[in-house]
Coordinates of C-alpha atoms and ligand atoms in Angstrom, one line a residue:
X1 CA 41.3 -90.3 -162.3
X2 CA 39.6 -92.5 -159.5
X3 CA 37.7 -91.1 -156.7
X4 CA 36.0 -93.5 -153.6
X5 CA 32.4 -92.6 -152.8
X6 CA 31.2 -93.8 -150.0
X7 CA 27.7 -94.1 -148.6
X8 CA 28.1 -93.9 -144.7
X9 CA 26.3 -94.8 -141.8
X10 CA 26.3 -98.7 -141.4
X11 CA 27.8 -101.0 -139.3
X12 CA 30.3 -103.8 -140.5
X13 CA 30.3 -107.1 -139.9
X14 CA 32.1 -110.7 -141.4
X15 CA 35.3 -111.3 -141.8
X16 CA 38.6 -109.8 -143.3
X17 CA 42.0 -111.3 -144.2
X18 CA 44.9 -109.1 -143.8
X19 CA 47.7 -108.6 -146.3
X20 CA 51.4 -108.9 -146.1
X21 CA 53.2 -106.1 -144.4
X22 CA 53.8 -102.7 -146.6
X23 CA 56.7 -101.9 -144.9
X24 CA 57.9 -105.0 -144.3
X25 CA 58.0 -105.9 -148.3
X26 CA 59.5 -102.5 -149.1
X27 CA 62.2 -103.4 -147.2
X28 CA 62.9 -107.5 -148.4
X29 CA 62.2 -106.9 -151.8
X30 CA 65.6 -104.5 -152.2
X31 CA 66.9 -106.6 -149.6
X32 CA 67.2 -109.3 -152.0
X33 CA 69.3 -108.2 -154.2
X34 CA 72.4 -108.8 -151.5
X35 CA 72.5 -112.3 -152.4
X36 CA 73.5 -113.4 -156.4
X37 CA 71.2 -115.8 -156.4
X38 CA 67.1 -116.6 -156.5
X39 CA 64.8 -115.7 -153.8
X40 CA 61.4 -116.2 -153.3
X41 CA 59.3 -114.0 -151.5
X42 CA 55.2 -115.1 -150.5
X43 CA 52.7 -112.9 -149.0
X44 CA 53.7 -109.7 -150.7
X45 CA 50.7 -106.9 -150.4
X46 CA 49.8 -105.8 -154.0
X47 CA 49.7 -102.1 -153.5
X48 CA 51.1 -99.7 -155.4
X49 CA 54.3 -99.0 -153.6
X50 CA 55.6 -102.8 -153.9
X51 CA 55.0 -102.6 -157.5
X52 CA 57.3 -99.6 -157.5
X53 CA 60.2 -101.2 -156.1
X54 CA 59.8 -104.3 -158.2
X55 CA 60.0 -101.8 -161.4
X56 CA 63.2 -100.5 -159.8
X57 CA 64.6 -103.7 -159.7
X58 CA 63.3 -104.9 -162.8
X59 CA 65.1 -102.0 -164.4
X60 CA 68.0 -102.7 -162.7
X61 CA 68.1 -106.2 -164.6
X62 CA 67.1 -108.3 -161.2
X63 CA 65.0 -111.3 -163.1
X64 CA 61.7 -110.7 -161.3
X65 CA 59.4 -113.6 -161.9
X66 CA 55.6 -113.4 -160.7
X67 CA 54.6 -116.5 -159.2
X68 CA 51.3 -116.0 -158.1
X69 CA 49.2 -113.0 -156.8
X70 CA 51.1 -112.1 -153.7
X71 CA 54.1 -114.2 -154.6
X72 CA 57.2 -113.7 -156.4
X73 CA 60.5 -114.8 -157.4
X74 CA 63.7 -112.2 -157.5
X75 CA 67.0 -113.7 -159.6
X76 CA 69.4 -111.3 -158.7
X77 CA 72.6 -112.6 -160.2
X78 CA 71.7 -110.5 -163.3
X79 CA 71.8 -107.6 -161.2
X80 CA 73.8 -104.7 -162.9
X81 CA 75.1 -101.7 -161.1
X82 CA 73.5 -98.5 -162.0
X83 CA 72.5 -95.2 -160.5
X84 CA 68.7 -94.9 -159.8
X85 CA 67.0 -91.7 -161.1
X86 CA 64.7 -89.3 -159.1
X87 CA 61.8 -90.4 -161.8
X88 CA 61.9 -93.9 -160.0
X89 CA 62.1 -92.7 -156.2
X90 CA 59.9 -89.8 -156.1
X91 CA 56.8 -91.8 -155.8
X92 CA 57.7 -93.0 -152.3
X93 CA 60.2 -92.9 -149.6
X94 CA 61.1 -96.5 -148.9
X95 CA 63.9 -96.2 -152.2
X96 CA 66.2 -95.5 -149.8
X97 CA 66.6 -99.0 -148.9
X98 CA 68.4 -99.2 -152.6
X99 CA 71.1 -97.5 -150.7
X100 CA 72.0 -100.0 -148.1
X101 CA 71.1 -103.0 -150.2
X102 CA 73.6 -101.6 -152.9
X103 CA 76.0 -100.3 -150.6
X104 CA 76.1 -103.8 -148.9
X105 CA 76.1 -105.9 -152.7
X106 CA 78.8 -103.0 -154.6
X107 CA 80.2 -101.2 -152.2
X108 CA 79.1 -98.5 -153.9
X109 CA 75.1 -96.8 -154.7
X110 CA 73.8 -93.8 -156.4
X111 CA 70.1 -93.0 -155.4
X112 CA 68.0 -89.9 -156.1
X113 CA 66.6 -88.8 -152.8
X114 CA 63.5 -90.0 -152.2
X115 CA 59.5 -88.9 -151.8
X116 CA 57.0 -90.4 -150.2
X117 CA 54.3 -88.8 -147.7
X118 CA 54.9 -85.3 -146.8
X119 CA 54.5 -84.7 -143.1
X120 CA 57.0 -82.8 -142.1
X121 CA 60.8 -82.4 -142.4
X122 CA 62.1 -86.2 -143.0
X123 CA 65.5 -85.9 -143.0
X124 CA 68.4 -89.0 -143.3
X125 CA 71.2 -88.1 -141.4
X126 CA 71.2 -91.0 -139.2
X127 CA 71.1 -93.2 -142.6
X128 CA 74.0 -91.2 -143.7
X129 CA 76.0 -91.5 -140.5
X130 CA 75.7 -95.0 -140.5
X131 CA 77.4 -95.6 -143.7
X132 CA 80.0 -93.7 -142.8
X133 CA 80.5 -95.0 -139.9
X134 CA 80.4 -98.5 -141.3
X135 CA 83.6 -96.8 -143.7
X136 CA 81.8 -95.3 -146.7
X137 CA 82.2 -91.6 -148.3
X138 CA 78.2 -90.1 -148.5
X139 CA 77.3 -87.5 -150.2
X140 CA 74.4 -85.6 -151.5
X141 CA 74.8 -84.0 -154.7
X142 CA 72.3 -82.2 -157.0
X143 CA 69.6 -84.4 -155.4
X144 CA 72.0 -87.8 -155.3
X145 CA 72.9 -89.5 -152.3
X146 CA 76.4 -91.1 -153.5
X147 CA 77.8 -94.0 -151.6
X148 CA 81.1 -95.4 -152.1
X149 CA 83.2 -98.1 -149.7
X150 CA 86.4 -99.5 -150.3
X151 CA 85.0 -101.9 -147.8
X152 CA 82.6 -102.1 -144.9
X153 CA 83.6 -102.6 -141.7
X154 CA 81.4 -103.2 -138.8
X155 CA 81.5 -100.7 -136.1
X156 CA 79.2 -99.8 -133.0
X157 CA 76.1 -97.3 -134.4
X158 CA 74.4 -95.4 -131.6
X159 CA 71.2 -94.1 -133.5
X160 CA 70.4 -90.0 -131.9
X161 CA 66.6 -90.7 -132.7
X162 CA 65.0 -94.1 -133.3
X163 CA 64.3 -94.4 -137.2
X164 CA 62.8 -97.6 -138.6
X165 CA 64.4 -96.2 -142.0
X166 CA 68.1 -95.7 -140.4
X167 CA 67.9 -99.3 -138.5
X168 CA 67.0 -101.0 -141.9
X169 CA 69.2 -99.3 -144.0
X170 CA 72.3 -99.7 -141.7
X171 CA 71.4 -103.5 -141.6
X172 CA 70.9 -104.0 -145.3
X173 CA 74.9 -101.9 -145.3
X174 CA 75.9 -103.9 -142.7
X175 CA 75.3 -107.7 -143.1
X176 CA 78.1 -108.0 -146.1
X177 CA 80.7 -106.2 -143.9
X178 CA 83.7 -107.2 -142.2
X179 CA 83.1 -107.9 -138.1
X180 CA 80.9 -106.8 -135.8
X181 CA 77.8 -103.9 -136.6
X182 CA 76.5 -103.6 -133.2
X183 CA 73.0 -101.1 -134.1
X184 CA 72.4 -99.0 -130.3
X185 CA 68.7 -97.3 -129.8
X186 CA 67.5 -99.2 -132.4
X187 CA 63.9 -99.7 -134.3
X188 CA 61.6 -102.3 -132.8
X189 CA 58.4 -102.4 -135.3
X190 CA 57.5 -105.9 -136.3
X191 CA 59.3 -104.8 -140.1
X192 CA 62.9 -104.5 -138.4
X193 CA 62.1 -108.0 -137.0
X194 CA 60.8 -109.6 -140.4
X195 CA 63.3 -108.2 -142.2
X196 CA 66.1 -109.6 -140.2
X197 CA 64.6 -112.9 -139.7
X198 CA 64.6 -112.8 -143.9
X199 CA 68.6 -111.4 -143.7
X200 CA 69.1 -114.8 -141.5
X201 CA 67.3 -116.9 -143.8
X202 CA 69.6 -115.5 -146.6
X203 CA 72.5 -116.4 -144.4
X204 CA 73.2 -113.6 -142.0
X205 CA 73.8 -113.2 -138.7
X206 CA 71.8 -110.7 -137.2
X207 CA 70.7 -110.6 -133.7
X208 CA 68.4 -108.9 -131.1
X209 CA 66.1 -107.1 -133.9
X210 CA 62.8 -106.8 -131.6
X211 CA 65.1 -104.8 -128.8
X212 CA 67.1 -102.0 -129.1
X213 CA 70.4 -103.5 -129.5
X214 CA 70.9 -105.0 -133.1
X215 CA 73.8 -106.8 -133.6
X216 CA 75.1 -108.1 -136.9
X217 CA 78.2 -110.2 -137.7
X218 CA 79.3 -109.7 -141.3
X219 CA 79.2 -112.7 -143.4
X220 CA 81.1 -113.3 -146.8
X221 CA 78.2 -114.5 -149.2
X222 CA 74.6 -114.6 -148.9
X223 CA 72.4 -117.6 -150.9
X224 CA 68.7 -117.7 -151.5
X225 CA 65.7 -118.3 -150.1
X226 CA 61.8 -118.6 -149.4
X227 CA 60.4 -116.2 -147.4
X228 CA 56.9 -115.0 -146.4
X229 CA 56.1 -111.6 -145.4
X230 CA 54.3 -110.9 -142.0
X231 CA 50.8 -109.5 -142.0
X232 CA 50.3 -105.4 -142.2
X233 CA 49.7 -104.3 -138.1
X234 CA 48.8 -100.5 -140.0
X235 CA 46.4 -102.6 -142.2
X236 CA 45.0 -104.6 -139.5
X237 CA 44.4 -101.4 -137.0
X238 CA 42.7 -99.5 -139.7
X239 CA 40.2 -102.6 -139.9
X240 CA 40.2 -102.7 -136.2
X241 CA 39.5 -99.1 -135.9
X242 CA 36.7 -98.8 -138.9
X243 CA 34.8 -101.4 -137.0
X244 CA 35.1 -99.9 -133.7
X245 CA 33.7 -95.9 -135.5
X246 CA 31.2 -97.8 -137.7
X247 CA 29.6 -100.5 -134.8
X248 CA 29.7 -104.0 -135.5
X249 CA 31.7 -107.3 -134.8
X250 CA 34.2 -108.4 -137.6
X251 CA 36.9 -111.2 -137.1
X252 CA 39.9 -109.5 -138.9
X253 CA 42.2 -112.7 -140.1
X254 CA 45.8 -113.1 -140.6
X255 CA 46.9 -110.9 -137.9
X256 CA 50.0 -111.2 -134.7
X257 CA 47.7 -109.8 -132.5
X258 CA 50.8 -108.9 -130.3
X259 CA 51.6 -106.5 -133.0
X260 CA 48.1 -105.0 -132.4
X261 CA 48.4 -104.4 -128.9
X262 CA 48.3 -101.2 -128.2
X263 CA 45.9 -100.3 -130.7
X264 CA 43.4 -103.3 -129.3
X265 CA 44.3 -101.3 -125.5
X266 CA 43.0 -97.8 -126.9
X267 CA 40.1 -99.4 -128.6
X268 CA 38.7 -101.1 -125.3
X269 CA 39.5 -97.9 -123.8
X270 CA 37.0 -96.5 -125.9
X271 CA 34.3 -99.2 -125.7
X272 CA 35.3 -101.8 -127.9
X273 CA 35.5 -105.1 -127.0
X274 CA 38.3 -107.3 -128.6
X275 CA 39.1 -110.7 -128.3
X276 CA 42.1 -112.3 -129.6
X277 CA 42.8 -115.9 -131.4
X278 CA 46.1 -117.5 -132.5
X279 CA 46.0 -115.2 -135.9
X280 CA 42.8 -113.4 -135.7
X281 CA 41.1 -110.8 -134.0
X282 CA 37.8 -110.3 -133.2
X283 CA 36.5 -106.5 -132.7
X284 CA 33.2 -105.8 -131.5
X285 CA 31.5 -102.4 -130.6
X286 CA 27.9 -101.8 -130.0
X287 CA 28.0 -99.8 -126.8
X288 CA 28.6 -95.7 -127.2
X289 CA 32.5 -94.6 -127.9
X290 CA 34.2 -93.2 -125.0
X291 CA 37.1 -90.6 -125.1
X292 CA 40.7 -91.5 -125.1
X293 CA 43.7 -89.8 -124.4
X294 CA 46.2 -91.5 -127.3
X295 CA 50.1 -90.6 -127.7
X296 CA 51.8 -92.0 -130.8
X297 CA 55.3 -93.2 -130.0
X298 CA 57.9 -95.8 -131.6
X299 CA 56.5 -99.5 -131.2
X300 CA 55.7 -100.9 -128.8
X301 CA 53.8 -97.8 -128.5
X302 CA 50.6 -96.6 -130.2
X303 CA 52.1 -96.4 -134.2
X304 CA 51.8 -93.1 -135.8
X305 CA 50.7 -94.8 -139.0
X306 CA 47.3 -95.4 -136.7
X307 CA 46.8 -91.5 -135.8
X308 CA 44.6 -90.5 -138.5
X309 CA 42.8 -93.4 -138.2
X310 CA 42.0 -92.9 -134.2
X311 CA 41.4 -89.1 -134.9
X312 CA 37.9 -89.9 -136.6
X313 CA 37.3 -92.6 -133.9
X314 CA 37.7 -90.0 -131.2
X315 CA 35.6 -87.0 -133.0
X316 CA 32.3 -89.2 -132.6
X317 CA 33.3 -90.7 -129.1
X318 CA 31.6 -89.0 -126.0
X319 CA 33.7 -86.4 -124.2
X320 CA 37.2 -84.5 -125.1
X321 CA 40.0 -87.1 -126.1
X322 CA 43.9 -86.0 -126.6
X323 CA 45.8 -87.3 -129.1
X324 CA 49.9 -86.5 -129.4
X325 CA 51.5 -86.7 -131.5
X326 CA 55.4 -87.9 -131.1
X327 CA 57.3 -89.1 -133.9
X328 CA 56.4 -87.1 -136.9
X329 CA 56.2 -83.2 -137.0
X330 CA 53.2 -82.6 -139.2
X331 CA 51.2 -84.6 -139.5
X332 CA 47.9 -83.4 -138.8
X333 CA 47.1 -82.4 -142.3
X334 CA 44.1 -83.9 -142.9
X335 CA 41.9 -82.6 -139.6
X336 CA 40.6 -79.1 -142.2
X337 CA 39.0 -82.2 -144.2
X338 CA 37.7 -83.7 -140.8
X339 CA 36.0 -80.4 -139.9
X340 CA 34.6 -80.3 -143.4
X341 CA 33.0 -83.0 -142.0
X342 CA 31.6 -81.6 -138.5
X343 CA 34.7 -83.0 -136.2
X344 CA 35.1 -80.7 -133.5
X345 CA 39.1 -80.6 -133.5
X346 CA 42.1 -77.9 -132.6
X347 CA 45.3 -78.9 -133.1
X348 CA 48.7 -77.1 -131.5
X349 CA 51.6 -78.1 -132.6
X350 CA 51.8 -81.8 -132.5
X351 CA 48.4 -81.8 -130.1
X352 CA 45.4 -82.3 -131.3
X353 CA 42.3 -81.9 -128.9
X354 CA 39.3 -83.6 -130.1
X355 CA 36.0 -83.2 -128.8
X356 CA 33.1 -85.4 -130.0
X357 CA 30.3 -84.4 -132.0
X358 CA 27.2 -86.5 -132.5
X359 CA 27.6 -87.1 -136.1
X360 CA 29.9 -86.6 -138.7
X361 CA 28.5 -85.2 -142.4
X362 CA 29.4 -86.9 -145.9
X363 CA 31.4 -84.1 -148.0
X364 CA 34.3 -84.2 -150.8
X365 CA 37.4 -84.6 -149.1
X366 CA 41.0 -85.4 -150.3
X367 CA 43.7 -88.0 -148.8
X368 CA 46.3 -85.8 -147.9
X369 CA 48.7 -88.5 -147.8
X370 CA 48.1 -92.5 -147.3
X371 CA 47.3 -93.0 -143.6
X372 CA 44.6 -89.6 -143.9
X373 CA 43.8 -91.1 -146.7
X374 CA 42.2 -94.6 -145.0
X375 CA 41.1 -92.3 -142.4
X376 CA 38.5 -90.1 -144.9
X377 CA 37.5 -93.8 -145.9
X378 CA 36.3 -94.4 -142.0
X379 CA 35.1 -91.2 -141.7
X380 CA 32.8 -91.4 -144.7
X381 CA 31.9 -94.5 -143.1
X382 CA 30.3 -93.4 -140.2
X383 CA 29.4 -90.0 -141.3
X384 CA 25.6 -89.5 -142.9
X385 CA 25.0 -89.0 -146.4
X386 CA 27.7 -89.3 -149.4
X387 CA 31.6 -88.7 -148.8
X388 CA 34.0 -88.4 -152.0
X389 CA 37.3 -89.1 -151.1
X390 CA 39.3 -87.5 -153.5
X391 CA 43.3 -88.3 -154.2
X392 CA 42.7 -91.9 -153.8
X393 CA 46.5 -92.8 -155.2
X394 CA 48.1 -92.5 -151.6
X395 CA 45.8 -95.0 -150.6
X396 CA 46.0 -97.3 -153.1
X397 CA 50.0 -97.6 -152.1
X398 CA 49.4 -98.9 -149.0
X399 CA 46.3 -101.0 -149.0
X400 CA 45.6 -104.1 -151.2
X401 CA 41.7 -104.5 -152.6
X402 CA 40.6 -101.5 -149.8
X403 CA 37.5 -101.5 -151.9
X404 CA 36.3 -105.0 -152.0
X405 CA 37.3 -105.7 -148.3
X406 CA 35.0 -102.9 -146.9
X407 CA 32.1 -104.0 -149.7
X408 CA 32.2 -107.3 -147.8
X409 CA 31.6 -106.0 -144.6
X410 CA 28.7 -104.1 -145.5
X411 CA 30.3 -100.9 -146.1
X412 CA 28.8 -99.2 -149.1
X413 CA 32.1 -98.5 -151.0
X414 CA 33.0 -97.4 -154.6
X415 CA 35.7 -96.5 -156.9
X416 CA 34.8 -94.5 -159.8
X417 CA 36.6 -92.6 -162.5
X418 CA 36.0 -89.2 -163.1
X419 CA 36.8 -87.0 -165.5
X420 CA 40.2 -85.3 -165.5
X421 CA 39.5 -81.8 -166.0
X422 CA 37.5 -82.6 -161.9
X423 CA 39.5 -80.6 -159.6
X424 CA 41.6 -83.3 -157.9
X425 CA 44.8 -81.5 -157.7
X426 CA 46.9 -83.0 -154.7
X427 CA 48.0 -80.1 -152.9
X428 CA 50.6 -82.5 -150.5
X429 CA 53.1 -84.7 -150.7
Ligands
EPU1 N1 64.5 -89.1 -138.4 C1 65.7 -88.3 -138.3 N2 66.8 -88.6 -139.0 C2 66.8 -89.7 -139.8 C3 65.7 -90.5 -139.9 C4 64.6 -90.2 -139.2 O1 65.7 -87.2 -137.6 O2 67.9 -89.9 -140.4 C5 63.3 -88.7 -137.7 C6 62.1 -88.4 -138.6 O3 62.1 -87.1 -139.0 C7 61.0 -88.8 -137.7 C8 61.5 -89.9 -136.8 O4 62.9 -89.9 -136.9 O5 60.7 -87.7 -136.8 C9 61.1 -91.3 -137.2 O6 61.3 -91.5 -138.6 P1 61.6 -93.0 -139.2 O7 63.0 -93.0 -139.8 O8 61.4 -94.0 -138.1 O9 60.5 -93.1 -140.3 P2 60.7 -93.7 -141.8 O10 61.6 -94.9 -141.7 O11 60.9 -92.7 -142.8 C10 58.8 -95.5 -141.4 C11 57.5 -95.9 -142.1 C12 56.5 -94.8 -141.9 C13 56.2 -94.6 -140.4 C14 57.6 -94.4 -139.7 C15 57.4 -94.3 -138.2 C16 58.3 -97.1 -144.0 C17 58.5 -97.2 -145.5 N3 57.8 -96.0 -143.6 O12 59.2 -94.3 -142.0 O13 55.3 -95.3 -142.5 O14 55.4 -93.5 -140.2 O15 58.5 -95.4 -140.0 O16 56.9 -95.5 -137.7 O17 58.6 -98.1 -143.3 C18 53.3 -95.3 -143.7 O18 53.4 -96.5 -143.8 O19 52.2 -94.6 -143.9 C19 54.4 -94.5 -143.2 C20 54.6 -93.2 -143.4

């Protein structure tokens, strides 16, 4: 067992190159398998949740071929069809994109319902009503979601809530079909766009990912590729927001800083400065940190995946900030391990009301799940004295060498093993 300890109190500085999108790759690597052929795929994050899905499809007798560190090489023309287990999709939620990748290569997929962070009710009805409404039977039995088609055809979707999970998956279904998918009230993150501009390169034809109209004109075959991944926005704002809680001025590289935009907004909001570059971002903070009122919302807005994150920001900023939440139900877990710490923080419902203390204190706290997980690592940043972070494995599937990019900004960082009779029980997820 692994914990983080973390020595808090100094400001970062330097420079930090950002990794390929999480939830981008989780979504191209299955994708893949919709062509027989070989695809290459560069700039793939190596966290723990990627090398998940690669053991999936390496079970599943895809050839996968590791090229380099963040590159690899998918044959998929030894592909066999096969029903995929609870033991291989428990670990994390994006397995559900075996369902429109296999729906759209076999016409047919059986895929244990998935796990992933728990925060709150995460249902996939709107998955399932696409792929019915795309012409295949669903159903959910003793824990399987069972997909069958005679054949896809494409139909007009209108999505009741706006689900990066339901876009994707109705895409992967979709681009294999016969005619016209046209996706209404769809996904806009920066993943729905990679991942179609990948579906393209494979040769689809899907337009308008980016807006909320997707539209996607079946095509016969698809052939391989080479494709690299964007850069990780989540990754990239939690480096953005460390910097801005610690103090300090830190280039953070490899970015689309129009992805960041609305986390660079709330940060100068709260007395950051940031300037941005082609691919790079520079964040600098040595003034005091203001209040902010922040509402997560589907992109373009604020990204829930940044919540935790800004949470710590705001319990050391002067004044009482607001932060809403709007997409998930529960997902303010982790604030009993931010009180642990000294942050002043009610929450109501999906409200939190923060009100800034002078100074956080280093205790043992647990990730609750991966995003409250990088947010203990801030907070035991800029807190005083020693902070354990506790549960460290739901941050190890979302962010590559967390460790060693912190050390080089001056944070004092460690990971250490500790015996496993240590209480470390993860009581979520
Ligand atoms: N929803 C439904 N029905 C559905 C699907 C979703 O009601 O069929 C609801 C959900 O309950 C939620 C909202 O719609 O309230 C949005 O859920 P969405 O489907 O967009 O989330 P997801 O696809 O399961 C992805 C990311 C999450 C991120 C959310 C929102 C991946 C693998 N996961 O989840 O990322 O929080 O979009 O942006 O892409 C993370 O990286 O830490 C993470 C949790």
């Amino acid at each position: 067992m692994e914990n983080f300890v973390i020595n808090g109190g100094k400001e970062l500085f330097g420079e930090v190159n950002i990794s390929g999108a999480k939830n981008a790759a989780v979504a191209i690597i299955p994708a893949a398998i919709l062509a027989d052929d070989i695809v290459r795929i560069e700039n793939i994050p190596n966290i723990s949740d990627v090398s998940l899905i690669i053991k999936i499809l390496d079970s599943m007798g895809a050839g996968v071929k590791l090229i380099n560190k963040d590159t690899i090489e998918i044959d998929s023309s030894t592909l066999k069809y096969q029903s995929v287990p609870y033991e291989l999709t428990s670990h994390f939620r994006a397995s559900y994109y075996l369902i429109g990748a296999m729906l759209g290569r076999f016409k047919k997929a059986e895929v244990a319902m998935p796990g992933g962070c728990n925060f709150g009710v995460r249902p996939i009805d709107q998955h399932i009503k696409g792929f019915e409404m795309l012409g295949a039977d669903v159903d959910v039995v003793n824990g399987m979601v069972c997909a069958n088609a005679e054949k896809l055809v494409g139909t007009s979707i209108y999505m009741d809530v706006v689900s990066v999970g339901a876009t994707i998956n109705v895409m992967l279904a979709a681009v294999l079909s016969r005619g016209l998918t046209v996706i209404e009230n769809a996904a806009k993150e920066p993943h729905i766009v990679d991942l179609a501009n990948f579906l393209n390169s494979m040769g689809a034809d899907v337009r308008g990912a980016g807006t909320d109209v997707i539209k996607i004109r079946g095509v016969e075959k698809m052939h391989g590729c080479t494709y690299s991944i964007i850069p990780d926005q989540i990754e990239a704002g939690t480096y953005m927001v460390a910097v801005a809680a610690c103090g300090g001025d830190v280039l953070v590289k490899n970015v689309i800083p129009k992805h960041l935009e609305s986390i660079s907004a709330k940060l100068e909001e709260a007395g950051s400065e940031i300037i941005e570059y082609d691919d790079a971002v520079r964040v600098t903070r040595f003034k005091p940190l203001n209040k902010c009122n922040v509402k997560t919302m589907p992109h373009p807005g604020f990204p829930t995946d940044m919540q935790p994150q800004m949470a710590v920001l705001l319990s050391v900023a002067n004044g009482t900030s607001i932060l809403s939440e709007s997409v998930w139900d529960n997902r303010f877990q982790y604030v009993g391990q931010l009180t642990r710490m000294g942050a002043n923080i009610q929450v109501d419902g999906k409200v939190a009301v923060i009100e800034g203390v002078p100074e956080l204190t280093g205790v043992k706290v647990k990730a609750t799940d991966l995003r409250a997980g990088a947010a203990m690592i801030i907070a035991g940043m800029v807190a005083n004295g020693e902070t354990v972070v506790q549960n460290i494995e739901y941050i190890d599937r979302g962010y590559e060498d967390v460790v060693e990019k912190f050390s080089a900004l001056g944070a004092d960082i460690k990971r250490v093993q500790v015996p496993d009779y240590e209480d470390n029980t993860v009581n979520v997820g």
